[in-house]
């Protein structure tokens, strides 16, 4: 058994050592989960709802502990980490309402009774990225358990601590230890085994588009169900008719939240040329004011990047001759710091076309609505985006024209557990969250019962 040594990204101090599982351990986990799943699926809907409610209560009772752990492992500002733990509680509570509402249909047919059942898939594999470990795990755990499945979660090697703790809290709340198992390990070992194991009936993968393609190909061997939540390069479109002060004041949060390590980051700001100069004047003080520093401080808005390796990757998009318009500040170190950075490159620059996944945003001018939509859609991705305009017709026209799964008008909100979330194009396949999510962890079974004619 090998181990990974974790460091605190804000201090570079040793944090914890986590054992990494091998493929044989995954096989064992799948076998145990299959047994636990059959027991769980036989419980009444009310009992499964009670299990989820108890799990949510355990998470709520440990909010401070989970948040502190995320601050130390991921460098998330404490206020964000607390929100994330609260979000997990809310997701579990929301889906605790699902077992009693998951009903099939009765369909009128000749000669008998026709009914559909939503059968659980069985054992579900969930592979999560390092950027938002807790929320992303909960988006599958909640609806999959609600629908009667067992769940095996492989957290990212860099940030497994809060997910491991969630697994312990589930047991503490009374769930069978084999029903929800957290399997720390390498993507190429534990992740791949979940994808190729015939006993895992569905994989929910959240991560890069590159690995997502491999997951989809691997899953094909057993016609395994997949949901893919992949990369993004979302646009923040600022029309001349909007509240420009508000658009500029909120643009930093739209991209620098979680130090830009956010699949929904509005990392391309597109501004109508007639207000471009004024927008940049307003944006500069807003970017310089972003409070970057100790994630344990309540004044901090942006923490460090997750690792030295990731910081080097982000820095590659800002070479010495990069068209830097202005930058915010960052502590000198130790810690994997990177200042909020605004670039004004050409439309074809790789900083415009590739997902940077760090605190770097590009700003480009556009001419008119047609140009704005063309620029916004000129990407392989289609996850999120914002449209700033005070004209309702334009808001609706542009929303319909942009090839993206989650758009917001005059706001940067992307994720609400009550609404569906997912990507167009190479940002993913399928949807998470929203009221229908438990259905995505079921198979529809149709049963016809012949009814004999009277006499
Ligand atoms: P990643 O490198 O693709 O890794 C994601 C997960 O997949 C990790 O747990 C990783 O394990 C595992 N993995 C790696 N190779 C694998 C393989 N061959 N088979 C199965 N699993 C494998 O992504 P990341 O760097 O962690 O996360 C950043 C990316 O995630 C960005 O592109 C971001 O946009 C995307 N993301 C998307 C969403 C969304 O909802 N659409 C949300 C968050 C993030 P190890 O890390 O342990 O090797």
Tab-separated table of C-alpha atoms and ligand atoms in Angstrom:
chain	number	residue	atom	x	y	z
A	1	UNK	CA	0.000	0.000	0.000
A	2	UNK	CA	1.429	3.411	-0.941
A	3	UNK	CA	0.612	6.748	0.672
A	4	UNK	CA	0.392	10.333	-0.486
A	5	UNK	CA	1.791	13.164	1.622
A	6	UNK	CA	-0.498	16.214	1.623
A	7	UNK	CA	0.685	19.759	2.199
A	8	UNK	CA	-1.247	22.876	3.183
A	9	UNK	CA	-1.203	24.977	-0.021
A	10	UNK	CA	-1.172	28.248	1.954
A	11	UNK	CA	1.875	27.350	4.039
A	12	UNK	CA	3.531	24.400	2.236
A	13	UNK	CA	3.640	22.645	5.638
A	14	UNK	CA	3.024	18.891	5.879
A	15	UNK	CA	-0.666	18.243	6.552
A	16	UNK	CA	-1.489	14.542	6.442
A	17	UNK	CA	-0.515	11.213	4.979
A	18	UNK	CA	-3.273	9.295	3.173
A	19	UNK	CA	-3.063	5.643	2.150
A	20	UNK	CA	-3.779	5.014	-1.513
A	21	UNK	CA	-5.817	1.951	-2.409
A	22	UNK	CA	-5.002	-0.492	-5.180
A	23	UNK	CA	-7.275	-2.139	-7.753
A	24	UNK	CA	-7.823	-5.231	-5.551
A	25	UNK	CA	-9.192	-2.975	-2.788
A	26	UNK	CA	-11.644	-1.499	-5.302
A	27	UNK	CA	-12.817	-4.987	-6.269
A	28	UNK	CA	-13.390	-5.788	-2.602
A	29	UNK	CA	-15.258	-2.490	-2.077
A	30	UNK	CA	-17.532	-3.178	-5.068
A	31	UNK	CA	-18.414	-6.648	-3.721
A	32	UNK	CA	-19.280	-5.277	-0.271
A	33	UNK	CA	-21.200	-2.338	-1.737
A	34	UNK	CA	-23.321	-4.698	-3.842
A	35	UNK	CA	-24.477	-6.520	-0.710
A	36	UNK	CA	-25.155	-3.270	1.164
A	37	UNK	CA	-27.048	-1.872	-1.828
A	38	UNK	CA	-29.502	-4.769	-1.887
A	39	UNK	CA	-30.251	-4.235	1.822
A	40	UNK	CA	-30.621	-0.449	1.317
A	41	UNK	CA	-32.922	-0.813	-1.685
A	42	UNK	CA	-35.202	-3.142	0.291
A	43	UNK	CA	-35.778	-0.491	2.980
A	44	UNK	CA	-38.951	1.516	2.745
A	45	UNK	CA	-38.675	4.945	1.075
A	46	UNK	CA	-39.320	6.508	4.474
A	47	UNK	CA	-36.378	4.613	6.040
A	48	UNK	CA	-34.038	5.717	3.253
A	49	UNK	CA	-35.221	9.296	3.700
A	50	UNK	CA	-34.526	8.996	7.432
A	51	UNK	CA	-30.993	7.761	6.658
A	52	UNK	CA	-30.304	10.773	4.446
A	53	UNK	CA	-31.773	13.163	6.999
A	54	UNK	CA	-29.525	11.689	9.717
A	55	UNK	CA	-26.505	12.025	7.405
A	56	UNK	CA	-27.412	15.675	6.715
A	57	UNK	CA	-27.715	16.313	10.455
A	58	UNK	CA	-24.276	14.772	11.083
A	59	UNK	CA	-22.776	17.030	8.404
A	60	UNK	CA	-24.509	20.059	9.930
A	61	UNK	CA	-23.133	19.181	13.365
A	62	UNK	CA	-19.593	19.046	11.930
A	63	UNK	CA	-19.702	22.136	9.696
A	64	UNK	CA	-16.842	23.876	11.495
A	65	UNK	CA	-14.627	20.796	11.429
A	66	UNK	CA	-15.283	20.112	7.726
A	67	UNK	CA	-14.681	23.753	6.825
A	68	UNK	CA	-11.396	23.897	8.741
A	69	UNK	CA	-10.258	20.703	7.025
A	70	UNK	CA	-11.029	22.180	3.580
A	71	UNK	CA	-9.184	25.390	4.430
A	72	UNK	CA	-6.107	23.341	5.346
A	73	UNK	CA	-6.264	20.837	2.473
A	74	UNK	CA	-7.547	22.993	-0.415
A	75	UNK	CA	-6.737	26.561	0.668
A	76	UNK	CA	-10.365	27.647	0.329
A	77	UNK	CA	-11.210	30.839	2.247
A	78	UNK	CA	-12.987	29.910	5.476
A	79	UNK	CA	-16.255	31.618	4.501
A	80	UNK	CA	-16.361	29.604	1.245
A	81	UNK	CA	-15.496	26.359	3.025
A	82	UNK	CA	-18.317	26.915	5.520
A	83	UNK	CA	-20.698	27.573	2.631
A	84	UNK	CA	-19.546	24.301	1.007
A	85	UNK	CA	-20.235	22.242	4.153
A	86	UNK	CA	-23.649	23.931	4.461
A	87	UNK	CA	-24.316	23.176	0.811
A	88	UNK	CA	-23.639	19.456	1.407
A	89	UNK	CA	-26.143	19.489	4.271
A	90	UNK	CA	-28.689	21.198	1.984
A	91	UNK	CA	-28.099	18.757	-0.881
A	92	UNK	CA	-28.565	15.737	1.399
A	93	UNK	CA	-31.671	17.282	2.942
A	94	UNK	CA	-33.127	18.099	-0.477
A	95	UNK	CA	-32.651	14.534	-1.733
A	96	UNK	CA	-33.959	13.101	1.547
A	97	UNK	CA	-37.295	14.230	0.106
A	98	UNK	CA	-36.835	12.086	-3.000
A	99	UNK	CA	-37.325	8.444	-1.931
A	100	UNK	CA	-40.951	9.104	-1.038
A	101	UNK	CA	-41.552	10.996	-4.299
A	102	UNK	CA	-39.821	8.672	-6.761
A	103	UNK	CA	-42.870	7.216	-8.399
A	104	UNK	CA	-43.328	5.426	-11.677
A	105	UNK	CA	-46.235	5.845	-14.056
A	106	UNK	CA	-49.373	4.010	-14.933
A	107	UNK	CA	-49.831	4.100	-18.694
A	108	UNK	CA	-53.172	3.382	-20.387
A	109	UNK	CA	-52.863	0.333	-22.666
A	110	UNK	CA	-55.285	-2.230	-24.082
A	111	UNK	CA	-55.746	-5.572	-22.336
A	112	UNK	CA	-54.310	-4.849	-18.930
A	113	UNK	CA	-52.396	-2.667	-16.564
A	114	UNK	CA	-49.077	-1.077	-17.537
A	115	UNK	CA	-46.804	0.406	-14.897
A	116	UNK	CA	-43.246	1.677	-14.786
A	117	UNK	CA	-40.817	1.321	-11.885
A	118	UNK	CA	-37.634	3.329	-11.264
A	119	UNK	CA	-35.181	0.616	-10.264
A	120	UNK	CA	-31.850	1.545	-8.654
A	121	UNK	CA	-28.808	0.918	-10.837
A	122	UNK	CA	-26.850	-0.871	-8.088
A	123	UNK	CA	-23.299	0.270	-7.313
A	124	UNK	CA	-22.373	3.726	-8.583
A	125	UNK	CA	-18.805	5.058	-8.915
A	126	UNK	CA	-18.159	8.757	-8.358
A	127	UNK	CA	-14.823	10.292	-9.367
A	128	UNK	CA	-14.295	13.854	-8.152
A	129	UNK	CA	-11.769	16.613	-8.939
A	130	UNK	CA	-9.674	18.532	-6.416
A	131	UNK	CA	-11.348	21.929	-6.717
A	132	UNK	CA	-14.646	21.500	-4.814
A	133	UNK	CA	-14.346	18.097	-3.123
A	134	UNK	CA	-17.348	18.221	-0.787
A	135	UNK	CA	-20.077	19.781	-2.946
A	136	UNK	CA	-19.262	17.733	-6.027
A	137	UNK	CA	-19.268	14.443	-4.088
A	138	UNK	CA	-22.619	15.350	-2.513
A	139	UNK	CA	-24.241	16.014	-5.907
A	140	UNK	CA	-24.016	12.278	-6.598
A	141	UNK	CA	-24.171	10.862	-3.081
A	142	UNK	CA	-27.530	12.521	-2.281
A	143	UNK	CA	-29.582	11.501	-5.330
A	144	UNK	CA	-27.866	8.123	-5.820
A	145	UNK	CA	-28.556	7.014	-2.235
A	146	UNK	CA	-32.081	8.425	-2.439
A	147	UNK	CA	-32.760	6.206	-5.463
A	148	UNK	CA	-31.538	3.089	-3.633
A	149	UNK	CA	-27.965	2.774	-4.874
A	150	UNK	CA	-24.640	2.213	-3.123
A	151	UNK	CA	-21.913	4.781	-3.820
A	152	UNK	CA	-18.130	4.470	-4.099
A	153	UNK	CA	-16.369	7.843	-4.183
A	154	UNK	CA	-12.822	8.335	-5.413
A	155	UNK	CA	-11.655	11.778	-4.336
A	156	UNK	CA	-8.754	13.537	-6.045
A	157	UNK	CA	-5.380	12.565	-4.658
A	158	UNK	CA	-4.597	16.198	-3.759
A	159	UNK	CA	-7.723	16.975	-1.687
A	160	UNK	CA	-9.256	13.796	-0.226
A	161	UNK	CA	-9.606	14.807	3.448
A	162	UNK	CA	-13.133	16.236	3.608
A	163	UNK	CA	-14.541	13.436	1.447
A	164	UNK	CA	-12.988	10.835	3.752
A	165	UNK	CA	-14.586	12.654	6.694
A	166	UNK	CA	-17.988	12.711	4.938
A	167	UNK	CA	-17.746	8.920	4.621
A	168	UNK	CA	-17.083	8.618	8.367
A	169	UNK	CA	-19.992	10.935	9.176
A	170	UNK	CA	-22.338	8.776	7.098
A	171	UNK	CA	-21.423	5.761	9.244
A	172	UNK	CA	-21.774	7.847	12.390
A	173	UNK	CA	-25.259	8.780	11.187
A	174	UNK	CA	-26.202	5.113	10.989
A	175	UNK	CA	-25.657	4.262	7.304
A	176	UNK	CA	-24.102	0.887	6.531
A	177	UNK	CA	-20.322	1.327	6.255
A	178	UNK	CA	-20.355	-0.537	2.931
A	179	UNK	CA	-23.132	1.587	1.412
A	180	UNK	CA	-21.077	4.758	0.997
A	181	UNK	CA	-17.354	4.070	0.742
A	182	UNK	CA	-14.609	6.585	0.083
A	183	UNK	CA	-11.706	5.108	-1.867
A	184	UNK	CA	-8.606	7.333	-1.892
A	185	UNK	CA	-6.206	6.487	-4.658
A	186	UNK	CA	-4.688	7.451	-7.951
A	187	UNK	CA	-6.903	8.183	-10.916
A	188	UNK	CA	-4.982	5.734	-13.069
A	189	UNK	CA	-5.534	2.962	-10.481
A	190	UNK	CA	-8.692	3.425	-8.397
A	191	UNK	CA	-10.431	5.694	-10.944
A	192	UNK	CA	-9.770	3.372	-13.859
A	193	UNK	CA	-10.875	0.319	-11.890
A	194	UNK	CA	-14.191	1.980	-11.074
A	195	UNK	CA	-14.628	2.752	-14.766
A	196	UNK	CA	-13.781	-0.761	-15.962
A	197	UNK	CA	-15.254	-2.878	-13.140
A	198	UNK	CA	-18.334	-4.717	-14.470
A	199	UNK	CA	-20.057	-4.480	-11.079
A	200	UNK	CA	-20.099	-0.680	-11.162
A	201	UNK	CA	-23.206	0.218	-13.134
A	202	UNK	CA	-22.657	3.947	-13.566
A	203	UNK	CA	-19.755	6.371	-13.240
A	204	UNK	CA	-20.212	10.048	-12.514
A	205	UNK	CA	-16.957	11.710	-13.477
A	206	UNK	CA	-16.150	15.341	-12.754
A	207	UNK	CA	-12.825	16.606	-13.997
A	208	UNK	CA	-10.959	17.603	-17.119
A	209	UNK	CA	-12.369	17.031	-20.591
A	210	UNK	CA	-9.234	15.067	-21.501
A	211	UNK	CA	-9.709	12.470	-18.740
A	212	UNK	CA	-13.482	12.559	-19.242
A	213	UNK	CA	-13.014	11.272	-22.796
A	214	UNK	CA	-10.951	8.364	-21.445
A	215	UNK	CA	-13.636	7.599	-18.876
A	216	UNK	CA	-16.312	7.555	-21.570
A	217	UNK	CA	-14.241	5.241	-23.761
A	218	UNK	CA	-13.482	2.904	-20.835
A	219	UNK	CA	-17.115	2.774	-19.772
A	220	UNK	CA	-18.134	1.653	-23.256
A	221	UNK	CA	-16.720	-1.847	-22.665
A	222	UNK	CA	-19.664	-2.659	-20.382
A	223	UNK	CA	-22.105	-0.084	-21.817
A	224	UNK	CA	-21.776	1.570	-18.437
A	225	UNK	CA	-23.877	4.648	-17.800
A	226	UNK	CA	-21.836	7.839	-17.475
A	227	UNK	CA	-22.456	11.373	-16.407
A	228	UNK	CA	-19.572	13.672	-17.302
A	229	UNK	CA	-19.035	17.103	-15.762
A	230	UNK	CA	-15.990	18.501	-17.548
A	231	UNK	CA	-14.077	21.699	-18.248
A	232	UNK	CA	-15.307	25.179	-19.074
A	233	UNK	CA	-14.283	28.495	-20.608
A	234	UNK	CA	-17.316	30.575	-19.829
A	235	UNK	CA	-18.035	34.067	-21.095
A	236	UNK	CA	-19.148	37.080	-19.102
A	237	UNK	CA	-20.832	39.278	-21.729
A	238	UNK	CA	-21.182	42.949	-20.844
A	239	UNK	CA	-23.555	44.912	-23.090
A	240	UNK	CA	-23.468	48.725	-23.202
A	241	UNK	CA	-27.052	48.901	-21.913
A	242	UNK	CA	-26.290	47.219	-18.556
A	243	UNK	CA	-25.534	48.578	-15.101
A	244	UNK	CA	-21.822	48.890	-15.914
A	245	UNK	CA	-20.744	49.715	-12.347
A	246	UNK	CA	-22.334	46.515	-11.048
A	247	UNK	CA	-21.007	44.420	-13.938
A	248	UNK	CA	-17.459	45.617	-13.259
A	249	UNK	CA	-17.745	45.349	-9.479
A	250	UNK	CA	-18.918	41.720	-9.660
A	251	UNK	CA	-16.684	40.527	-12.519
A	252	UNK	CA	-13.739	39.619	-10.206
A	253	UNK	CA	-15.915	37.326	-8.081
A	254	UNK	CA	-17.275	35.778	-11.288
A	255	UNK	CA	-13.840	34.509	-12.227
A	256	UNK	CA	-11.552	34.645	-9.162
A	257	UNK	CA	-13.848	32.691	-6.841
A	258	UNK	CA	-11.843	29.706	-5.541
A	259	UNK	CA	-8.776	31.370	-7.139
A	260	UNK	CA	-10.288	30.720	-10.560
A	261	UNK	CA	-10.187	26.959	-9.923
A	262	UNK	CA	-13.835	26.751	-10.804
A	263	UNK	CA	-15.296	24.990	-13.840
A	264	UNK	CA	-17.903	27.800	-14.062
A	265	UNK	CA	-15.353	30.641	-13.856
A	266	UNK	CA	-16.295	33.471	-16.203
A	267	UNK	CA	-12.751	33.502	-17.555
A	268	UNK	CA	-13.528	35.418	-20.771
A	269	UNK	CA	-14.978	38.871	-20.227
A	270	UNK	CA	-16.483	40.197	-23.464
A	271	UNK	CA	-17.316	43.917	-23.414
A	272	UNK	CA	-19.209	45.975	-25.990
A	273	UNK	CA	-16.649	48.277	-27.602
A	274	UNK	CA	-18.590	51.491	-26.876
A	275	UNK	CA	-18.163	50.949	-23.098
A	276	UNK	CA	-14.899	48.965	-23.139
A	277	UNK	CA	-12.644	51.770	-21.857
A	278	UNK	CA	-15.018	52.772	-19.088
A	279	UNK	CA	-15.443	49.123	-18.058
A	280	UNK	CA	-11.663	48.662	-17.772
A	281	UNK	CA	-11.431	51.827	-15.635
A	282	UNK	CA	-14.025	50.356	-13.301
A	283	UNK	CA	-12.578	46.843	-13.335
A	284	UNK	CA	-9.043	47.828	-12.321
A	285	UNK	CA	-9.783	48.979	-8.732
A	286	UNK	CA	-12.146	46.015	-8.263
A	287	UNK	CA	-9.366	43.576	-9.206
A	288	UNK	CA	-6.743	45.350	-7.112
A	289	UNK	CA	-9.143	45.215	-4.124
A	290	UNK	CA	-9.504	41.401	-4.131
A	291	UNK	CA	-8.238	40.303	-0.706
A	292	UNK	CA	-5.731	37.504	-1.359
A	293	UNK	CA	-4.140	35.842	1.648
A	294	UNK	CA	-4.509	33.549	4.642
A	295	UNK	CA	-7.569	31.379	3.881
A	296	UNK	CA	-8.269	30.998	7.600
A	297	UNK	CA	-8.971	34.753	7.849
A	298	UNK	CA	-12.560	35.927	7.449
A	299	UNK	CA	-11.326	38.942	5.452
A	300	UNK	CA	-9.839	36.739	2.743
A	301	UNK	CA	-11.623	36.462	-0.600
A	302	UNK	CA	-9.024	34.411	-2.492
A	303	UNK	CA	-6.635	31.757	-1.226
A	304	UNK	CA	-3.670	30.008	-2.864
A	305	UNK	CA	-3.686	27.644	-5.808
A	306	UNK	CA	-3.863	23.968	-4.935
A	307	UNK	CA	-0.249	22.965	-5.693
A	308	UNK	CA	3.101	24.177	-6.982
A	309	UNK	CA	2.574	22.129	-10.149
A	310	UNK	CA	-0.781	23.756	-10.832
A	311	UNK	CA	0.649	27.231	-10.183
A	312	UNK	CA	3.361	26.558	-12.786
A	313	UNK	CA	0.660	25.542	-15.278
A	314	UNK	CA	-1.352	28.714	-14.626
A	315	UNK	CA	1.816	30.839	-14.869
A	316	UNK	CA	2.509	29.412	-18.337
A	317	UNK	CA	-0.452	31.485	-19.585
A	318	UNK	CA	1.182	34.696	-18.365
A	319	UNK	CA	4.689	34.764	-19.910
A	320	UNK	CA	6.889	37.860	-19.513
A	321	UNK	CA	5.545	39.396	-22.720
A	322	UNK	CA	1.887	38.666	-21.900
A	323	UNK	CA	-0.541	41.578	-22.486
A	324	UNK	CA	-1.198	42.186	-18.769
A	325	UNK	CA	-3.642	45.074	-18.287
A	326	UNK	CA	-3.358	45.026	-14.485
A	327	UNK	CA	-2.979	42.602	-11.590
A	328	UNK	CA	-4.030	42.309	-7.984
A	329	UNK	CA	-1.731	41.340	-5.163
A	330	UNK	CA	-0.607	38.045	-3.629
A	331	UNK	CA	1.547	37.149	-0.608
A	332	UNK	CA	5.217	36.400	-1.411
A	333	UNK	CA	5.171	32.858	0.039
A	334	UNK	CA	5.519	30.263	1.290
A	335	UNK	CA	2.305	29.043	-0.313
A	336	UNK	CA	1.198	28.544	-3.911
A	337	UNK	CA	0.071	32.130	-4.522
A	338	UNK	CA	-0.847	33.753	-7.796
A	339	UNK	CA	-2.256	37.288	-8.129
A	340	UNK	CA	-5.571	37.990	-9.869
A	341	UNK	CA	-4.466	38.841	-13.403
A	342	UNK	CA	-6.276	40.593	-16.262
A	343	UNK	CA	-5.052	40.052	-19.833
A	344	UNK	CA	-6.082	41.845	-23.029
A	345	UNK	CA	-4.884	39.372	-25.686
A	346	UNK	CA	-5.840	38.664	-29.297
A	347	UNK	CA	-8.956	36.558	-29.867
A	348	UNK	CA	-6.852	33.566	-30.911
A	349	UNK	CA	-4.406	33.568	-27.985
A	350	UNK	CA	-4.277	30.327	-25.971
A	351	UNK	CA	-5.253	32.300	-22.853
A	352	UNK	CA	-8.583	32.908	-24.643
A	353	UNK	CA	-9.095	29.443	-26.066
A	354	UNK	CA	-7.837	27.094	-23.296
A	355	UNK	CA	-9.156	26.509	-19.787
A	356	UNK	CA	-6.589	28.060	-17.407
A	357	UNK	CA	-8.317	27.068	-14.143
A	358	UNK	CA	-6.593	29.845	-12.213
A	359	UNK	CA	-7.009	33.567	-11.408
A	360	UNK	CA	-6.390	34.779	-14.946
A	361	UNK	CA	-9.098	36.467	-17.006
A	362	UNK	CA	-9.040	37.783	-20.557
A	363	UNK	CA	-11.009	40.848	-21.656
A	364	UNK	CA	-11.983	41.276	-25.305
A	365	UNK	CA	-14.095	43.981	-26.966
A	366	UNK	CA	-17.024	43.037	-29.239
A	367	UNK	CA	-19.023	45.062	-31.739
A	368	UNK	CA	-22.653	43.980	-31.501
A	369	UNK	CA	-24.928	41.178	-30.265
A	370	UNK	CA	-24.096	38.937	-33.218
A	371	UNK	CA	-20.359	39.327	-32.587
A	372	UNK	CA	-20.813	38.695	-28.848
A	373	UNK	CA	-22.720	35.440	-29.379
A	374	UNK	CA	-20.193	34.296	-31.987
A	375	UNK	CA	-17.285	34.936	-29.616
A	376	UNK	CA	-19.041	33.310	-26.653
A	377	UNK	CA	-19.743	30.164	-28.688
A	378	UNK	CA	-16.281	30.028	-30.262
A	379	UNK	CA	-15.063	27.343	-27.851
A	380	UNK	CA	-15.264	23.580	-27.459
A	381	UNK	CA	-16.786	24.125	-24.018
A	382	UNK	CA	-20.295	25.123	-22.963
A	383	UNK	CA	-20.748	25.078	-19.210
A	384	UNK	CA	-21.742	28.481	-17.818
A	385	UNK	CA	-21.860	32.161	-18.632
A	386	UNK	CA	-23.242	35.549	-17.668
A	387	UNK	CA	-25.093	38.157	-19.687
A	388	UNK	CA	-25.200	41.733	-18.458
A	389	UNK	CA	-27.970	43.780	-20.050
A	390	UNK	CA	-30.989	45.773	-18.918
A	391	UNK	CA	-32.981	44.835	-22.019
A	392	UNK	CA	-35.191	41.804	-21.410
A	393	UNK	CA	-35.536	40.853	-25.070
A	394	UNK	CA	-31.768	40.872	-25.516
A	395	UNK	CA	-31.314	38.827	-22.341
A	396	UNK	CA	-33.656	36.148	-23.681
A	397	UNK	CA	-32.323	36.210	-27.265
A	398	UNK	CA	-28.706	35.867	-26.138
A	399	UNK	CA	-29.532	33.229	-23.496
A	400	UNK	CA	-31.170	31.086	-26.171
A	401	UNK	CA	-28.297	31.611	-28.628
A	402	UNK	CA	-25.444	30.664	-26.316
A	403	UNK	CA	-24.504	26.978	-26.335
A	404	UNK	CA	-24.101	26.534	-22.622
A	405	UNK	CA	-25.811	24.558	-19.853
A	406	UNK	CA	-26.046	27.253	-17.177
A	407	UNK	CA	-26.492	30.937	-17.841
A	408	UNK	CA	-27.290	33.827	-15.556
A	409	UNK	CA	-28.468	37.310	-16.442
A	410	UNK	CA	-27.082	40.184	-14.362
A	411	UNK	CA	-25.552	37.663	-11.943
A	412	UNK	CA	-22.796	35.061	-11.830
A	413	UNK	CA	-24.748	32.317	-10.125
A	414	UNK	CA	-24.336	28.816	-11.604
A	415	UNK	CA	-25.126	26.166	-9.041
A	416	UNK	CA	-28.338	25.768	-7.078
A	417	UNK	CA	-29.160	22.295	-5.824
A	418	UNK	CA	-32.792	22.680	-6.904
A	419	UNK	CA	-31.931	23.291	-10.574
A	420	UNK	CA	-30.223	21.114	-13.195
A	421	UNK	CA	-26.505	21.622	-13.797
A	422	UNK	CA	-24.277	20.388	-16.622
A	423	UNK	CA	-22.550	21.188	-19.858
A	424	UNK	CA	-23.145	21.512	-23.590
A	425	UNK	CA	-20.530	20.308	-26.090
A	426	UNK	CA	-17.262	19.132	-24.492
A	427	UNK	CA	-18.231	20.449	-21.059
A	428	UNK	CA	-20.041	17.239	-20.350
A	429	UNK	CA	-22.804	14.750	-20.761
A	430	UNK	CA	-25.959	14.513	-18.668
A	431	UNK	CA	-27.157	16.688	-15.823
A	432	UNK	CA	-26.706	16.723	-12.071
A	433	UNK	CA	-28.800	18.331	-9.338
A	434	UNK	CA	-32.376	19.512	-9.654
A	435	UNK	CA	-35.469	17.456	-8.875
A	436	UNK	CA	-34.758	14.854	-11.592
A	437	UNK	CA	-31.279	13.862	-10.395
A	438	UNK	CA	-32.414	10.668	-8.577
A	439	UNK	CA	-33.931	9.435	-11.853
A	440	UNK	CA	-30.453	9.547	-13.397
A	441	UNK	CA	-29.466	6.822	-10.928
A	442	UNK	CA	-32.292	4.492	-11.964
A	443	UNK	CA	-33.342	2.277	-14.841
A	444	UNK	CA	-36.940	2.483	-16.000
A	445	UNK	CA	-38.663	-0.889	-15.903
A	446	UNK	CA	-41.993	-1.366	-17.657
A	447	UNK	CA	-44.356	-4.095	-16.459
A	448	UNK	CA	-47.523	-5.130	-18.296
A	449	UNK	CA	-50.083	-7.180	-16.369
A	450	UNK	CA	-52.712	-8.812	-18.552
A	451	UNK	CA	-56.216	-8.465	-17.145
A	452	UNK	CA	-58.589	-11.215	-18.198
A	453	UNK	CA	-61.893	-10.128	-19.707
A	454	UNK	CA	-64.874	-10.647	-17.383
A	455	UNK	CA	-66.790	-13.873	-17.963
B	1	LIG	P1	-8.667	15.549	-13.655
B	1	LIG	O1	-7.202	15.573	-13.708
B	1	LIG	O2	-9.417	15.172	-14.874
B	1	LIG	O3	-9.039	14.581	-12.439
B	1	LIG	C1	-10.357	14.411	-11.998
B	1	LIG	C2	-10.460	13.107	-11.234
B	1	LIG	O4	-10.239	12.030	-12.145
B	1	LIG	C3	-9.431	12.953	-10.124
B	1	LIG	O5	-9.999	12.264	-9.042
B	1	LIG	C4	-8.373	12.093	-10.809
B	1	LIG	O6	-7.586	11.367	-9.891
B	1	LIG	C5	-9.229	11.174	-11.630
B	1	LIG	N1	-8.543	10.523	-12.758
B	1	LIG	C6	-7.382	10.856	-13.345
B	1	LIG	N2	-7.083	9.981	-14.323
B	1	LIG	C7	-8.099	9.081	-14.358
B	1	LIG	C8	-8.365	7.931	-15.164
B	1	LIG	N3	-7.546	7.547	-16.137
B	1	LIG	N4	-9.509	7.247	-14.932
B	1	LIG	C9	-10.371	7.628	-13.973
B	1	LIG	N5	-10.142	8.694	-13.167
B	1	LIG	C10	-9.025	9.423	-13.367
B	1	LIG	O7	-9.259	16.961	-13.191
B	1	LIG	P2	-8.779	17.890	-12.015
B	1	LIG	O8	-7.473	18.500	-12.393
B	1	LIG	O9	-8.877	17.156	-10.719
B	1	LIG	O10	-9.938	18.989	-11.994
B	1	LIG	C11	-9.939	20.092	-12.818
B	1	LIG	C12	-10.885	19.898	-13.987
B	1	LIG	O11	-12.164	19.520	-13.508
B	1	LIG	C13	-11.097	21.170	-14.782
B	1	LIG	O12	-11.065	20.881	-16.144
B	1	LIG	C14	-12.495	21.605	-14.359
B	1	LIG	O13	-13.150	22.420	-15.295
B	1	LIG	C15	-13.157	20.301	-14.169
B	1	LIG	N6	-14.347	20.441	-13.309
B	1	LIG	C16	-15.588	20.336	-13.874
B	1	LIG	C17	-16.736	20.510	-13.099
B	1	LIG	C18	-18.098	20.424	-13.677
B	1	LIG	O14	-19.069	20.307	-12.908
B	1	LIG	N7	-18.278	20.482	-14.996
B	1	LIG	C19	-16.603	20.776	-11.729
B	1	LIG	C20	-15.317	20.874	-11.191
B	1	LIG	C21	-14.201	20.691	-11.996
B	1	LIG	P3	-6.199	11.935	-9.298
B	1	LIG	O15	-6.292	13.411	-9.301
B	1	LIG	O16	-6.124	11.388	-7.948
B	1	LIG	O17	-5.184	11.398	-10.216
